PDB file of C-alpha atoms in Angstrom:
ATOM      1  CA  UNK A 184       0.000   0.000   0.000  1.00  0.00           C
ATOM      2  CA  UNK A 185       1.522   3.705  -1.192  1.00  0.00           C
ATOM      3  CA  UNK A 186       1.997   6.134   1.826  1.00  0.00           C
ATOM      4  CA  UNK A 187       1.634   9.663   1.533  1.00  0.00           C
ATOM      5  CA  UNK A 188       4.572  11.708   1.221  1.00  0.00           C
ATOM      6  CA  UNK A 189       5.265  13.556   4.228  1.00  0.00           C
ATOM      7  CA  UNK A 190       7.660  16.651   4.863  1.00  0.00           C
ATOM      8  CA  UNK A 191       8.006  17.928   8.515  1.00  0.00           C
ATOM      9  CA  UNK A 192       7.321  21.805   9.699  1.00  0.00           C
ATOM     10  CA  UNK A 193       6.816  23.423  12.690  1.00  0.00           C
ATOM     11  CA  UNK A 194       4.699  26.507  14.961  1.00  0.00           C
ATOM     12  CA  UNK A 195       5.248  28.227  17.902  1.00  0.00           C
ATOM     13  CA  UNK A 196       1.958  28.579  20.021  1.00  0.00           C
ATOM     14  CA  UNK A 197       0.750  31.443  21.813  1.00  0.00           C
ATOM     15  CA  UNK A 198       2.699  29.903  25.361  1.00  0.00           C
ATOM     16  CA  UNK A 199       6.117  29.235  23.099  1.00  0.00           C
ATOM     17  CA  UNK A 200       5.011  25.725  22.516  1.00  0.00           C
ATOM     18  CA  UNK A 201       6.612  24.251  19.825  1.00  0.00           C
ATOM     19  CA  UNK A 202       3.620  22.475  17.286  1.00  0.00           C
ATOM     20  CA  UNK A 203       5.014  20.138  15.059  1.00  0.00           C
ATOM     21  CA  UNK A 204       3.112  18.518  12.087  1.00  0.00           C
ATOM     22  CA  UNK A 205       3.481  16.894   9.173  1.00  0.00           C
ATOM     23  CA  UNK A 206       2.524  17.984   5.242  1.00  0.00           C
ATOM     24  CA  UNK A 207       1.086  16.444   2.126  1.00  0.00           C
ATOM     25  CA  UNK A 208      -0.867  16.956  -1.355  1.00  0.00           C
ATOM     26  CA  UNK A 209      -1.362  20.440  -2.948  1.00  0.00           C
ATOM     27  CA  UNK A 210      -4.578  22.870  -3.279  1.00  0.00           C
ATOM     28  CA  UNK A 211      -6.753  24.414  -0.378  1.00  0.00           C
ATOM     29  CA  UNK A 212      -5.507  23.887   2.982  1.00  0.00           C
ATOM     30  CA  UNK A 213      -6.741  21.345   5.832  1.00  0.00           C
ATOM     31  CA  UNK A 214      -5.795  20.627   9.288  1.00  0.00           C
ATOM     32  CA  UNK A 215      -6.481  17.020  10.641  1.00  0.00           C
ATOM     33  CA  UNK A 216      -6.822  17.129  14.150  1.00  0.00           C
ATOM     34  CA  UNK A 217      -6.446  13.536  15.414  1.00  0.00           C
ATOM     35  CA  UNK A 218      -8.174  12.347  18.546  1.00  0.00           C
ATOM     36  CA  UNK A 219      -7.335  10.060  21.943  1.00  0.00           C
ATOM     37  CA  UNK A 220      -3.977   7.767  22.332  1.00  0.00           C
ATOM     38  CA  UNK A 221      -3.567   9.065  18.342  1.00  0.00           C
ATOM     39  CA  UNK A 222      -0.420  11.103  16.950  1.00  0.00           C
ATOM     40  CA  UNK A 223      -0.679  13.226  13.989  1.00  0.00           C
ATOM     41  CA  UNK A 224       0.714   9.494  11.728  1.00  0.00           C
ATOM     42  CA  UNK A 225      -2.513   8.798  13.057  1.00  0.00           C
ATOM     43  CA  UNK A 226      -4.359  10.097   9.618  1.00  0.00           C
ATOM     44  CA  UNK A 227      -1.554   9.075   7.066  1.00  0.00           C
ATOM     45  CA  UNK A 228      -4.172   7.409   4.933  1.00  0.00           C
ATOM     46  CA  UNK A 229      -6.858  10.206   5.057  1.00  0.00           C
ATOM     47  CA  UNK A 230      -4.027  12.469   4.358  1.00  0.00           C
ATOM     48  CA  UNK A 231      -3.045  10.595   1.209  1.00  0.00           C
ATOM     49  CA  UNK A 232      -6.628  10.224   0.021  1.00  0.00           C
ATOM     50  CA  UNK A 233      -7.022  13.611   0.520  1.00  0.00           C
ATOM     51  CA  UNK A 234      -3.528  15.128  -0.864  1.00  0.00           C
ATOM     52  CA  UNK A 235      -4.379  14.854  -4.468  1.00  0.00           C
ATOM     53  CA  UNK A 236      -7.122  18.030  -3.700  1.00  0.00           C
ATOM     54  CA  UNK A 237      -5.834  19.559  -0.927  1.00  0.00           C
ATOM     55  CA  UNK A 238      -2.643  20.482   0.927  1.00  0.00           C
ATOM     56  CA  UNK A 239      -2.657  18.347   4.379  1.00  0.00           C
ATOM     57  CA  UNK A 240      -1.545  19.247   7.455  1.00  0.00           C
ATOM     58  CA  UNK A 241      -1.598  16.733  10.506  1.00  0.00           C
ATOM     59  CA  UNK A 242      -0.122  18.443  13.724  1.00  0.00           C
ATOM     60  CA  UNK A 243       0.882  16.381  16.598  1.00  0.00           C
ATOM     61  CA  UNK A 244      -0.916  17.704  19.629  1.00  0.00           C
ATOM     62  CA  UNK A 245       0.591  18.434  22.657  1.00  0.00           C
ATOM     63  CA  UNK A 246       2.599  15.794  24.651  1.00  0.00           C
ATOM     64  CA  UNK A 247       2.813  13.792  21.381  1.00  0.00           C
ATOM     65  CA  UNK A 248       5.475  12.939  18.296  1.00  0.00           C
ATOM     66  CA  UNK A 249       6.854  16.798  16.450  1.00  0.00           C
ATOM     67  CA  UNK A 250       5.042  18.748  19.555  1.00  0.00           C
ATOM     68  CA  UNK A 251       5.905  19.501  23.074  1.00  0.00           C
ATOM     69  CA  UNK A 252       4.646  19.029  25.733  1.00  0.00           C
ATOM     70  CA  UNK A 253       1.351  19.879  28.542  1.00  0.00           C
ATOM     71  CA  UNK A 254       2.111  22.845  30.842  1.00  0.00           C
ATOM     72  CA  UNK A 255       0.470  22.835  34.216  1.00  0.00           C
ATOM     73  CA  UNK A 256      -2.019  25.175  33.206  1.00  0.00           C
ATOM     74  CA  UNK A 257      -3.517  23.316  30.060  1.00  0.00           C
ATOM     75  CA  UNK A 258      -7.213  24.384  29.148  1.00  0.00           C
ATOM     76  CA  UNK A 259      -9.024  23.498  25.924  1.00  0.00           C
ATOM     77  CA  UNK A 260      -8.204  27.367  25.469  1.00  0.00           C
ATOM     78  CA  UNK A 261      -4.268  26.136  25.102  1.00  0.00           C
ATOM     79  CA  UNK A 262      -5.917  23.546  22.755  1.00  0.00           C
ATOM     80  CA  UNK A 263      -7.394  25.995  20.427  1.00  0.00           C
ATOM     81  CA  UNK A 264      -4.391  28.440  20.446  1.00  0.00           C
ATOM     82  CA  UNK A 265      -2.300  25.183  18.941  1.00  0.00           C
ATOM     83  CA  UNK A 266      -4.465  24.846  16.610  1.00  0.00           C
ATOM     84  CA  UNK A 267      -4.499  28.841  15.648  1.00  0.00           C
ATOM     85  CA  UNK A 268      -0.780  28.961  15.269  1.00  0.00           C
ATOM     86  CA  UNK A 269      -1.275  25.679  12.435  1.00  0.00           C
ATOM     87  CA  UNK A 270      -4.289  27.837  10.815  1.00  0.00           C
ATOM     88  CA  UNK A 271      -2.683  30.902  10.906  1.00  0.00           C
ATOM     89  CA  UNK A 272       0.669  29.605   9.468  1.00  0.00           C
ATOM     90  CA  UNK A 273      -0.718  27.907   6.535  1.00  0.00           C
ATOM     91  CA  UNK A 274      -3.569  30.327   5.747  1.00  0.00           C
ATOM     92  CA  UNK A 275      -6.266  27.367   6.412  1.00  0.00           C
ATOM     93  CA  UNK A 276      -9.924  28.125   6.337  1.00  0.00           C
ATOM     94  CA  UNK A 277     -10.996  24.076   6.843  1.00  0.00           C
ATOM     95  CA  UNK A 278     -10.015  22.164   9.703  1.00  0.00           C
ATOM     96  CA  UNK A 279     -11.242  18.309  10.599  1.00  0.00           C
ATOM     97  CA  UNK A 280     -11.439  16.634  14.338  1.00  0.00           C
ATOM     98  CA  UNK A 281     -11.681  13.171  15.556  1.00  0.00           C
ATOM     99  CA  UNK A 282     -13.293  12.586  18.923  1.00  0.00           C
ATOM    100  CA  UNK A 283     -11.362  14.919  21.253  1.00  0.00           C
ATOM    101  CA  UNK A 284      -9.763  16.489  18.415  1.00  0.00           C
ATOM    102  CA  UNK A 285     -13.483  16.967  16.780  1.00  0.00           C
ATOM    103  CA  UNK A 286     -14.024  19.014  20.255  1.00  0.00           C
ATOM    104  CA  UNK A 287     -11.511  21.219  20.053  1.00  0.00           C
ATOM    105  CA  UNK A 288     -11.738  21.742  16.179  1.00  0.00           C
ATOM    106  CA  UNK A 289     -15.448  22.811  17.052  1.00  0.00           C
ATOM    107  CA  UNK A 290     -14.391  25.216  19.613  1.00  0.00           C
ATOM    108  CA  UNK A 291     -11.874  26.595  17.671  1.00  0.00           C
ATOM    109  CA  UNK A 292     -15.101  27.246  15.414  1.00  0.00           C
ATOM    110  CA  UNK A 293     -17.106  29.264  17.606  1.00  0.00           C
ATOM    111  CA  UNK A 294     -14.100  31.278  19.240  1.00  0.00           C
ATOM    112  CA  UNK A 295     -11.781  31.734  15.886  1.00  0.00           C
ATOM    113  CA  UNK A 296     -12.912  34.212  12.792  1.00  0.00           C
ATOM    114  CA  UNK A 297     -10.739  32.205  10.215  1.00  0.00           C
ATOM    115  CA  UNK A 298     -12.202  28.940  10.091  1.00  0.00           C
ATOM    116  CA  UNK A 299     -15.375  28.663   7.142  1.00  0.00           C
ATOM    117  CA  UNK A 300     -15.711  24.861   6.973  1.00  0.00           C
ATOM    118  CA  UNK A 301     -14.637  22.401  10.038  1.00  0.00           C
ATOM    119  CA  UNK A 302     -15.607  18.551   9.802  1.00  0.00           C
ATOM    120  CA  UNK A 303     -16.319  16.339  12.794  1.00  0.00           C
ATOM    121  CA  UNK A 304     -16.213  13.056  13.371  1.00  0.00           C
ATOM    122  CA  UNK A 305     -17.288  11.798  16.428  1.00  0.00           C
ATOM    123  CA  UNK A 306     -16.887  14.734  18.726  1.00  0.00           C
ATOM    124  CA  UNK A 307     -15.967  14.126  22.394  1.00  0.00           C
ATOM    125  CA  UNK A 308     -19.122  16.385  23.691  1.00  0.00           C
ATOM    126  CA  UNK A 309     -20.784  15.359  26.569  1.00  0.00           C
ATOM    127  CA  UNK A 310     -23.648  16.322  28.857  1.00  0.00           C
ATOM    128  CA  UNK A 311     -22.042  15.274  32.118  1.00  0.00           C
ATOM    129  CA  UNK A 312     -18.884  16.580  33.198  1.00  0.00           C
ATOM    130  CA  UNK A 313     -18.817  15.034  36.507  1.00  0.00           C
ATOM    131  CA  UNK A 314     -18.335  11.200  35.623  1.00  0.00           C
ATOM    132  CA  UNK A 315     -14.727  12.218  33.724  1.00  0.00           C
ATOM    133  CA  UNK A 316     -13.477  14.080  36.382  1.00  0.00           C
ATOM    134  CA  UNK A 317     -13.892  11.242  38.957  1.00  0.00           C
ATOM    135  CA  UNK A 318     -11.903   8.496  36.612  1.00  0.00           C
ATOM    136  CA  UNK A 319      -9.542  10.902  36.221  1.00  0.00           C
ATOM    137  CA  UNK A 320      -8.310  10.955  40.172  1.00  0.00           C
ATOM    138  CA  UNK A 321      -7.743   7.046  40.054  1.00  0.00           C
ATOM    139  CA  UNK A 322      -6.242   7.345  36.561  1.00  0.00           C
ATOM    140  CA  UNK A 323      -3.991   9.778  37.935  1.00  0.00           C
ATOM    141  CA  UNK A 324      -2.693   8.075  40.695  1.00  0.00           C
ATOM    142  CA  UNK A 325      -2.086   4.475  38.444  1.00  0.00           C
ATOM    143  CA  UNK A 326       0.181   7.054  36.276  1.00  0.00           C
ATOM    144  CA  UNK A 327       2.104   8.526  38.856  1.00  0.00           C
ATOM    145  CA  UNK A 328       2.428   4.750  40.453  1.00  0.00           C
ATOM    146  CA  UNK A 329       3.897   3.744  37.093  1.00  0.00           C
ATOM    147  CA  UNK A 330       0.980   1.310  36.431  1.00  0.00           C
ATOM    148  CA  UNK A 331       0.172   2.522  32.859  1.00  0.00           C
ATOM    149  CA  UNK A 332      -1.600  -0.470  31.790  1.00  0.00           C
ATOM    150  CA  UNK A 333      -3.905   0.074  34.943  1.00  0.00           C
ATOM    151  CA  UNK A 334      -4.487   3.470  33.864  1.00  0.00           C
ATOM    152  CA  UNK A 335      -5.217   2.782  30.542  1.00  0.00           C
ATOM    153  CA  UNK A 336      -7.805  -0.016  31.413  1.00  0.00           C
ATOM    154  CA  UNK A 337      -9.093   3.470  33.548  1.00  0.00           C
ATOM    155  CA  UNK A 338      -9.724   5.604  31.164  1.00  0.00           C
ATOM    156  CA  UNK A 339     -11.214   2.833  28.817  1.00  0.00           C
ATOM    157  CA  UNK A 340     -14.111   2.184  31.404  1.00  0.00           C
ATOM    158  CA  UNK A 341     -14.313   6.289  32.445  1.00  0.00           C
ATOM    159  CA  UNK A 342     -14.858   7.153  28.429  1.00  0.00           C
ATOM    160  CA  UNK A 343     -17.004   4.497  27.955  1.00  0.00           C
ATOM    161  CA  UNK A 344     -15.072   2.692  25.225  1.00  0.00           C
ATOM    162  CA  UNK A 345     -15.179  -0.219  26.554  1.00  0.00           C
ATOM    163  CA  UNK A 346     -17.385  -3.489  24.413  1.00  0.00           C
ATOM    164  CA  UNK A 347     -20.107  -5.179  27.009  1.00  0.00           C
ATOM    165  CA  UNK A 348     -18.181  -8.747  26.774  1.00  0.00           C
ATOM    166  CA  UNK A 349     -15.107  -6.672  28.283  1.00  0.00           C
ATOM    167  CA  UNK A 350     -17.078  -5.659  31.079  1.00  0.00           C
ATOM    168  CA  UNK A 351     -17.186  -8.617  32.950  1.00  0.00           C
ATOM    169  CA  UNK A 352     -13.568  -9.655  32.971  1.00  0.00           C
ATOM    170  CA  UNK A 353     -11.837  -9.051  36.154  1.00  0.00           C
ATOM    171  CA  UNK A 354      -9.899  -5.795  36.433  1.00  0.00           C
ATOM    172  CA  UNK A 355      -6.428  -7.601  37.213  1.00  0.00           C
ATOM    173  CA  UNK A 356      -7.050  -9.274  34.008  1.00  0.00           C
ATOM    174  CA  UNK A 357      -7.819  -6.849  31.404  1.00  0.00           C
ATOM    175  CA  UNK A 358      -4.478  -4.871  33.189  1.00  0.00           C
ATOM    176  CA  UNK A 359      -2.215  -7.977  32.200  1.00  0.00           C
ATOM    177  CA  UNK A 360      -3.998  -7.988  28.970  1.00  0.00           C
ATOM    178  CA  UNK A 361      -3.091  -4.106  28.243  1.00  0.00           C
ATOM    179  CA  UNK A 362       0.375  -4.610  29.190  1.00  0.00           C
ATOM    180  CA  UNK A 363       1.178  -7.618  26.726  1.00  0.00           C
ATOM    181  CA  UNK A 364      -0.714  -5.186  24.477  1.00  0.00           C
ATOM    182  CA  UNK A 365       1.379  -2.392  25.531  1.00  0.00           C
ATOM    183  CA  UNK A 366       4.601  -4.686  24.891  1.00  0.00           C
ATOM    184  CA  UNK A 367       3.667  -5.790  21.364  1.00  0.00           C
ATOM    185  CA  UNK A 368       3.187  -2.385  20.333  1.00  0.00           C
ATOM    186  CA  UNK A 369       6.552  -1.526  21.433  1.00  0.00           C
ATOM    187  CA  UNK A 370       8.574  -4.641  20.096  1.00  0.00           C
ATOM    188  CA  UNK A 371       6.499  -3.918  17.135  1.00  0.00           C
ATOM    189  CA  UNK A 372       6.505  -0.249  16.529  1.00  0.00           C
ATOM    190  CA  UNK A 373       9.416   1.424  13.714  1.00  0.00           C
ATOM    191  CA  UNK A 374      12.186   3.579  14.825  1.00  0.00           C
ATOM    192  CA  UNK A 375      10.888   6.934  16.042  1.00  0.00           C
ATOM    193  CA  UNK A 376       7.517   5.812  16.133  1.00  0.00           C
ATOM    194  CA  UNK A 377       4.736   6.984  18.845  1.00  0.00           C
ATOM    195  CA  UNK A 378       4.204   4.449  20.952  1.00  0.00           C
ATOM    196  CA  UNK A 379       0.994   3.784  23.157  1.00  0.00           C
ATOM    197  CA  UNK A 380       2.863   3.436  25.813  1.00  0.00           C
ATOM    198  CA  UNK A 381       4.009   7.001  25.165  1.00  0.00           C
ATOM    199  CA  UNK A 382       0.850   8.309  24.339  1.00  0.00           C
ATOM    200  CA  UNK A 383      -0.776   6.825  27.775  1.00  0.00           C
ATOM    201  CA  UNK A 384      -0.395   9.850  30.043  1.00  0.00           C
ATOM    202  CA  UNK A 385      -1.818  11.884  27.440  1.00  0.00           C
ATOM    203  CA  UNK A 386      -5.412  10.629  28.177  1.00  0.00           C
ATOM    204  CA  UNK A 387      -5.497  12.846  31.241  1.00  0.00           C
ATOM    205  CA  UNK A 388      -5.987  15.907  29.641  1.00  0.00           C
ATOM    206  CA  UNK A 389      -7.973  14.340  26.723  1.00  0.00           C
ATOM    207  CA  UNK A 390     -10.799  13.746  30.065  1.00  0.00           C
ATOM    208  CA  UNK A 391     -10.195  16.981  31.439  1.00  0.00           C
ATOM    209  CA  UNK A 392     -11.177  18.688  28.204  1.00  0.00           C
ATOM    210  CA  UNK A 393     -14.377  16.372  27.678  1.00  0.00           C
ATOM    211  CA  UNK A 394     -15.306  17.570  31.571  1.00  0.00           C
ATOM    212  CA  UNK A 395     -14.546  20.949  30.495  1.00  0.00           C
ATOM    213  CA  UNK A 396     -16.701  21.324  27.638  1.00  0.00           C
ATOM    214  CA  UNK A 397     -19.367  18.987  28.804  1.00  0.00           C
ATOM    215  CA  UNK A 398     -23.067  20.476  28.331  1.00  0.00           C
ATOM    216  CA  UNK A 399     -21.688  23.672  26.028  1.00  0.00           C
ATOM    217  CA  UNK A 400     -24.450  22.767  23.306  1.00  0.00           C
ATOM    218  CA  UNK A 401     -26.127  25.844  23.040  1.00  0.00           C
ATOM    219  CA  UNK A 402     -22.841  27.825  23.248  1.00  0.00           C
ATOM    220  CA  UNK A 403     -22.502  26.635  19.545  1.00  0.00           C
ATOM    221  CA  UNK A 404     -25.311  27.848  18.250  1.00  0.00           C
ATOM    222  CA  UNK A 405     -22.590  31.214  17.855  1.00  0.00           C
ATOM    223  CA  UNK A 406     -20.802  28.711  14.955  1.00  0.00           C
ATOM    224  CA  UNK A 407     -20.717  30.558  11.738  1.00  0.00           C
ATOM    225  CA  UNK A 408     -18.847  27.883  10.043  1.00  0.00           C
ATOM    226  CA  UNK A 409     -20.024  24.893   7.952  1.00  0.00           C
ATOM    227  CA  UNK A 410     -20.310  21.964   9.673  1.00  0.00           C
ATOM    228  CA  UNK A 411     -20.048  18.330   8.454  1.00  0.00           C
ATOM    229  CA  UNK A 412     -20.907  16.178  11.103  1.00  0.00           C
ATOM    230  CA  UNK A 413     -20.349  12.498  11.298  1.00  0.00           C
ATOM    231  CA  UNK A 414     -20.742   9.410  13.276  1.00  0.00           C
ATOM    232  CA  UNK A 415     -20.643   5.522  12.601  1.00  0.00           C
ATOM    233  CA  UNK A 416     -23.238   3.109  13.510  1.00  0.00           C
ATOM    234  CA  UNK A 417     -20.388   1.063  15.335  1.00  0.00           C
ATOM    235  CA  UNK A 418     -19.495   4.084  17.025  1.00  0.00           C
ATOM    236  CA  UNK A 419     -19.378   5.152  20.469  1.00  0.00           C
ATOM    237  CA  UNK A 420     -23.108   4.804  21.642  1.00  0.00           C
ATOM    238  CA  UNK A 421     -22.486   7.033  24.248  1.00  0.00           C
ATOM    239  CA  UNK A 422     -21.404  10.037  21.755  1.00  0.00           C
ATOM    240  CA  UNK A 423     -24.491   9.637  19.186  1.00  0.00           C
ATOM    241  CA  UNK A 424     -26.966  11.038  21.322  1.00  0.00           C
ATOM    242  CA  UNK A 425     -24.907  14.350  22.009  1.00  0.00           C
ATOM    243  CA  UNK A 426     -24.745  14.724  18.644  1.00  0.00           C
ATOM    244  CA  UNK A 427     -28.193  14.868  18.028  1.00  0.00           C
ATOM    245  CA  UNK A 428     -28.058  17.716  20.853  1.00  0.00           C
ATOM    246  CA  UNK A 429     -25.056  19.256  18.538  1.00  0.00           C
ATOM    247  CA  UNK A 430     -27.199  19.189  15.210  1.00  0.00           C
ATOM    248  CA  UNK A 431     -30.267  20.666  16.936  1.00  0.00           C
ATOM    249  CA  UNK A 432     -27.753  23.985  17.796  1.00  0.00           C
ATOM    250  CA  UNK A 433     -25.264  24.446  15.047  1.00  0.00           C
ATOM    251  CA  UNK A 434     -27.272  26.700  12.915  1.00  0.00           C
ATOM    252  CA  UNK A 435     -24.995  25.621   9.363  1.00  0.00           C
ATOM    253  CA  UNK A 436     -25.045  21.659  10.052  1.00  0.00           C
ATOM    254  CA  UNK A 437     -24.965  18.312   7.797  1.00  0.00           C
ATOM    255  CA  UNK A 438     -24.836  14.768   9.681  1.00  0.00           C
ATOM    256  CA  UNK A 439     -23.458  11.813   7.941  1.00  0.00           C
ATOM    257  CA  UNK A 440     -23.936   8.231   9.652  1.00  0.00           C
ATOM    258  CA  UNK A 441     -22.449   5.503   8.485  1.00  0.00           C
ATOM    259  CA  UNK A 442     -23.200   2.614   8.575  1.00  0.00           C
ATOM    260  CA  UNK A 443     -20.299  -0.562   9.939  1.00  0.00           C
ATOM    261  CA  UNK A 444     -17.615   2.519  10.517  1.00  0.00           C
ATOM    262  CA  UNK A 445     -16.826   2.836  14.539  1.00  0.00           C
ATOM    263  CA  UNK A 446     -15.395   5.409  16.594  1.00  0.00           C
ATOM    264  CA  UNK A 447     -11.661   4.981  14.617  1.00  0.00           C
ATOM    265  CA  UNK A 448     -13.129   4.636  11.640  1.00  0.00           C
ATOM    266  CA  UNK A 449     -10.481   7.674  10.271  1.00  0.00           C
ATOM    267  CA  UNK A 450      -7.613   6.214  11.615  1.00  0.00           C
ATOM    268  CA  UNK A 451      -4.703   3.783  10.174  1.00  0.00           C
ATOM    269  CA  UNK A 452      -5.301   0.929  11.195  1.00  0.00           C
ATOM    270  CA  UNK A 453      -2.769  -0.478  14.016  1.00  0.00           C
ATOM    271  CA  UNK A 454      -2.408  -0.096  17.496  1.00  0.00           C
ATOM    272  CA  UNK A 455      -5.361   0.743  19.250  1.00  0.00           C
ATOM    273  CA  UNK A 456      -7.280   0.924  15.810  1.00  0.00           C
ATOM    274  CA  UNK A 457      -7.388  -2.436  14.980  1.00  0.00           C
ATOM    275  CA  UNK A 458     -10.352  -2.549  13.511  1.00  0.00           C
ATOM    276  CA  UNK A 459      -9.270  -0.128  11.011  1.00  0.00           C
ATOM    277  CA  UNK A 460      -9.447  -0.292   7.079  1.00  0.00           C
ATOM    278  CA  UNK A 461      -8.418   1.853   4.353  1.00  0.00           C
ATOM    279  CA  UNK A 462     -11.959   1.235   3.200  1.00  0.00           C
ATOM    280  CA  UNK A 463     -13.500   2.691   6.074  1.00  0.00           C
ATOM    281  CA  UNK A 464     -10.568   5.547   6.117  1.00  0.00           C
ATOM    282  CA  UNK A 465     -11.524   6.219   1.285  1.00  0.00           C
ATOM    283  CA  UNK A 466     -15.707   6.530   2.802  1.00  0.00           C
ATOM    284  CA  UNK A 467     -14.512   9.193   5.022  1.00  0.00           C
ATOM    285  CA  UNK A 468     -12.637  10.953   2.521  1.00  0.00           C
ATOM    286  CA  UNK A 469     -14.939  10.913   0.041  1.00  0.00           C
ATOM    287  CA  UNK A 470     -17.330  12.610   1.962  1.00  0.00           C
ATOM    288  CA  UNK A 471     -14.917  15.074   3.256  1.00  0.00           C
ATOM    289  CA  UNK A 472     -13.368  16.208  -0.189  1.00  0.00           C
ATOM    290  CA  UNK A 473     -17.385  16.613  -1.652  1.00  0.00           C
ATOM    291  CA  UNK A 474     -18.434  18.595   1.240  1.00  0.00           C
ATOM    292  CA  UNK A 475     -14.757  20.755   1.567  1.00  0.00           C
ATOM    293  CA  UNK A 476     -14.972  20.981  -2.747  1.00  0.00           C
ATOM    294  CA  UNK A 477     -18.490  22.503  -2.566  1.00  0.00           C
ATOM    295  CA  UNK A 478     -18.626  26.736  -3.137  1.00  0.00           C
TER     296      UNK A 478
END
């Protein structure tokens, strides 16, 4: 299977944060935000199927690959300002988010003039806040104890990504299971690569910015951007119904659902996509370059 070309560049953010990302294709620009336990190589097959109309960009957010890393203070505002310094460097007007990354692409919406045309797929919006902020104490202390394949197995159950058959094996066992996990990905990973295990802390600050945005429907009813918004039938079933909420406010709003794509339905496949598929990856594409194409 081709890859996409790639050449390397680089941002300063608003703090001095260096934003590092990675560039294919020619034509109008995008920005592909990737989502949870992702790196920008996340998208390298969107990018490619996408490259041919457009000029791709896929940053690495913070604490991940090209990018540095989380300050103390880290806010979903610190979020959309790394995304700013991407949009305003390359001059792009159309930005797309996966999950977390579909959150803060859709905040940088409503706060950010530049932006005319933002997809979404699966946006982390919640109503709740309070359920995230309570798996992220235990979460936190598993990190700090060094038990990463604890905190993983954490964060699964607090965001709800978690399959019903996984439910009812013991704790102790699904840990053992993420760390053989957590090993293969390693032994199997290229030189330089972002590893899960690297990407693992990471998820604390993907929950704190769910919990900070949860119940902000209405505030994006202040969106002047066109919005593609997207979901799969294999999704996360606890997502679909807040994007009802999110279709009902965003006044310039198409849904797509489709039908057999889950929650990484935009992502390589590998690591924890495995369920991934080019196919799934050319379905997304294809309705992002008609809707991005359109005057």
């Amino acid at each position: 299977m081709r890859t996409a070309e790639l050449t390397e560049g680089a941002v300063e953010s608003r703090d001095g944060t260096t934003i590092g990302y990675w560039k294919t294709g020619q034509g109008p620009a995008i920005v592909i935000l990737h989502g949870s336990m992702e790196s920008a190589r996340s998208h390298t097959l969107l990018a490619e199927a996408l490259a041919g109309d457009f000029t791709v960009y896929l940053p690495d957010r913070r604490g991940r690959g090209l990018s540095g890393p989380h300050r103390p203070d880290h806010t979903v505002r610190t979020e959309v300002e790394d995304l700013e310094a991407v949009l305003t460097s390359t001059g792009a007007e159309f930005a797309f988010g996966v999950s977390a990354g579909g959150a803060v692409v859709l905040e940088a919406a409503r706060t950010l003039p530049g932006l005319t045309k933002v997809g979404l797929y699966e946006p982390a919006i919640v109503d709740n806040p309070t359920p995230h902020w309570e798996w992220l104490a235990r979460f936190d202390r598993e990190v700090a104890a060094g038990n990463l394949a604890g905190a993983m197995v954490t964060s699964m159950y607090g965001l709800q990504l978690a399959p019903a058959f996984l439910k009812v094996i013991p704790r102790r066992l699904m840990t053992r299971m993420t760390e053989k996990m957590l090993v293969k990905d390693e032994r199997q990973a290229a030189p330089g690569a972002v590893t899960m295990r690297t990407l693992a802390p990471t998820i604390h600050h993907e929950g704190a910015l769910i919990a900070e945005l949860a119940g902000t429907f209405e505030a994006y009813r202040a969106v002047s951007a066109e919005v593609l918004l997207m979901g799969g039938s294999k999704g996360l079933a606890a997502l679909k119904p807040w994007r009802d909420a999110l279709e009902k406010a965003l006044p310039h709003c198409r849904r797509v659902e489709f039908d057999g794509l889950d929650h990484g339905a935009s992502s390589d496949p590998g690591g924890t996509n495995p369920g991934g598929s080019a196919k799934a990856v050319g379905r997304i594409a294809d309705e992002l370059k008609a809707f991005f194409k359109q005057s």
